[in-house]
Amino acid sequence: MRTLWLVSALAGWAGLPVVEALAQARPPIIDVHMHAHHAPFDLPGGAPGPCRPSPCQPQGRATATAAESFQKTMEAMDRYNIVKGFLSGADLDLVQQWAAQAPGRFIASPWVMEAGKPALDSLRRGYTAGRWGGMGEIAGPLTGLAPNDPALAPYFALAAEFDVPVSIHTAGIGPPLPGFRAAAGSPLLLEDVLVRHPNLRVFVENAGYPYLDEMIAMMYQYPNLYGDLSTMTWVIPRSAFHTYLKALIQAGLGKRLMFGSDQMRWPEMIGKAIEAIETADFLTAEQKRDIFYNNAVRFLRLGSASAGRRER
Ligand SMILES: [Zn+2]
């Protein structure tokens, strides 16, 4: 509170808007799991966000339009000093549009949910032209497609060829789609991919939740495998998130976990996601900085100077 008062006073004195000054007072954050609006697009504005396990109390109100999603996401990024977001989404044009509207703030990356879509030749053109900086979220388990399915092999090969980081939905939970298969989200199914592409940088949604043992095995064996802490910060009970995170930390994996909000159409959850990590009393201040920023700088190969600068 004292800090808030001081920042407000200094901001007023310097002629800065208070929000701007507050953002500058917060250390930088990198959000490795963001979506440009995102499906389902026909979900009515105001609909609550997902929660697990049922029965549970859903939170939040969905944005109504892509423009509202962009505006509220940018407001949250400014408020919390999120200097960079790894951005994907089912509407690839919209992902490119957001990246163009906020230069330097996003790493644009194509969403892949079905084999052959998006087409590999169009992706290749995008990487060659520098329009895409990552691969995925690869959301294969949402349609029952496991990471080691041959249909996905060309996507991993393309990411390896262009040496871009890969985001993959390898976790036991996901949206209630008819094709979703929890079994397709086992982190062990990534092994063939990581053996074939030992230099490929892959990060797994929700650090493979709830497949803890499998995820630890894979992260011990494959040093380029990281995990994000995204939807689990606000969709599942806070106690379940903290228990899982604590187990990963105790396993010695604190240098390989990265913050993500997976805000989808609930940008207000960006703040909730940050709070879920800030309130983890078993984390040291250094471990929190690693999760919010340092690990992503290393994984995404952002120079800390350029990653910390708010380009506009
Ligand atoms: Zn996602």
PDB file of C-alpha atoms in Angstrom, residues 30 32 84 86 107 133-134 159-166 197-203 223-226 255 258 293-308 311:
ATOM      1  CA  ILE A  30       6.797 -13.046 -20.070  1.00  0.00           C
ATOM      2  CA  VAL A  32       4.227 -17.959 -22.856  1.00  0.00           C
ATOM      3  CA  LYS A  84       6.223 -10.377 -24.280  1.00  0.00           C
ATOM      4  CA  PHE A  86       3.790 -16.191 -27.003  1.00  0.00           C
ATOM      5  CA  ILE A 107       5.765 -13.938 -30.690  1.00  0.00           C
ATOM      6  CA  GLY A 133       8.250 -17.130 -34.405  1.00  0.00           C
ATOM      7  CA  GLY A 134       7.008 -20.390 -32.882  1.00  0.00           C
ATOM      8  CA  ALA A 159       9.855 -26.340 -36.268  1.00  0.00           C
ATOM      9  CA  ALA A 160      13.235 -28.068 -35.928  1.00  0.00           C
ATOM     10  CA  GLU A 161      14.299 -26.840 -39.377  1.00  0.00           C
ATOM     11  CA  PHE A 162      13.502 -23.219 -38.494  1.00  0.00           C
ATOM     12  CA  ASP A 163      14.640 -23.700 -34.874  1.00  0.00           C
ATOM     13  CA  VAL A 164      11.498 -22.180 -33.350  1.00  0.00           C
ATOM     14  CA  PRO A 165      10.046 -23.061 -29.930  1.00  0.00           C
ATOM     15  CA  VAL A 166       7.084 -25.440 -29.869  1.00  0.00           C
ATOM     16  CA  HIS A 197      14.738 -33.794 -32.681  1.00  0.00           C
ATOM     17  CA  PRO A 198      17.159 -33.519 -29.737  1.00  0.00           C
ATOM     18  CA  ASN A 199      17.683 -29.768 -30.209  1.00  0.00           C
ATOM     19  CA  LEU A 200      14.005 -28.900 -30.537  1.00  0.00           C
ATOM     20  CA  ARG A 201      12.735 -26.633 -27.745  1.00  0.00           C
ATOM     21  CA  VAL A 202       9.318 -27.900 -26.646  1.00  0.00           C
ATOM     22  CA  PHE A 203       7.150 -26.638 -23.816  1.00  0.00           C
ATOM     23  CA  PRO A 223      16.897 -30.951 -21.174  1.00  0.00           C
ATOM     24  CA  ASN A 224      15.155 -28.927 -23.892  1.00  0.00           C
ATOM     25  CA  LEU A 225      11.726 -29.819 -22.520  1.00  0.00           C
ATOM     26  CA  TYR A 226      10.061 -27.095 -20.430  1.00  0.00           C
ATOM     27  CA  LYS A 255      14.558 -23.478 -13.876  1.00  0.00           C
ATOM     28  CA  MET A 258       7.383 -20.676 -17.318  1.00  0.00           C
ATOM     29  CA  TYR A 293      10.680 -14.154 -16.594  1.00  0.00           C
ATOM     30  CA  ASN A 294      14.188 -15.647 -16.478  1.00  0.00           C
ATOM     31  CA  ASN A 295      13.303 -19.159 -17.656  1.00  0.00           C
ATOM     32  CA  ALA A 296      11.361 -17.839 -20.646  1.00  0.00           C
ATOM     33  CA  VAL A 297      14.200 -15.496 -21.623  1.00  0.00           C
ATOM     34  CA  ARG A 298      16.510 -18.514 -21.755  1.00  0.00           C
ATOM     35  CA  PHE A 299      14.023 -20.864 -23.451  1.00  0.00           C
ATOM     36  CA  LEU A 300      12.818 -18.366 -26.059  1.00  0.00           C
ATOM     37  CA  ARG A 301      16.379 -17.033 -26.493  1.00  0.00           C
ATOM     38  CA  LEU A 302      15.380 -13.441 -25.877  1.00  0.00           C
ATOM     39  CA  GLY A 303      18.242 -11.194 -24.873  1.00  0.00           C
ATOM     40  CA  SER A 304      17.236  -9.948 -21.416  1.00  0.00           C
ATOM     41  CA  ALA A 305      17.719  -6.367 -22.585  1.00  0.00           C
ATOM     42  CA  SER A 306      15.367  -6.689 -25.539  1.00  0.00           C
ATOM     43  CA  ALA A 307      12.933  -8.882 -23.576  1.00  0.00           C
ATOM     44  CA  GLY A 308      12.668  -6.287 -20.844  1.00  0.00           C
ATOM     45  CA  GLU A 311       8.585  -1.717 -27.514  1.00  0.00           C
TER      46      GLU A 311
END
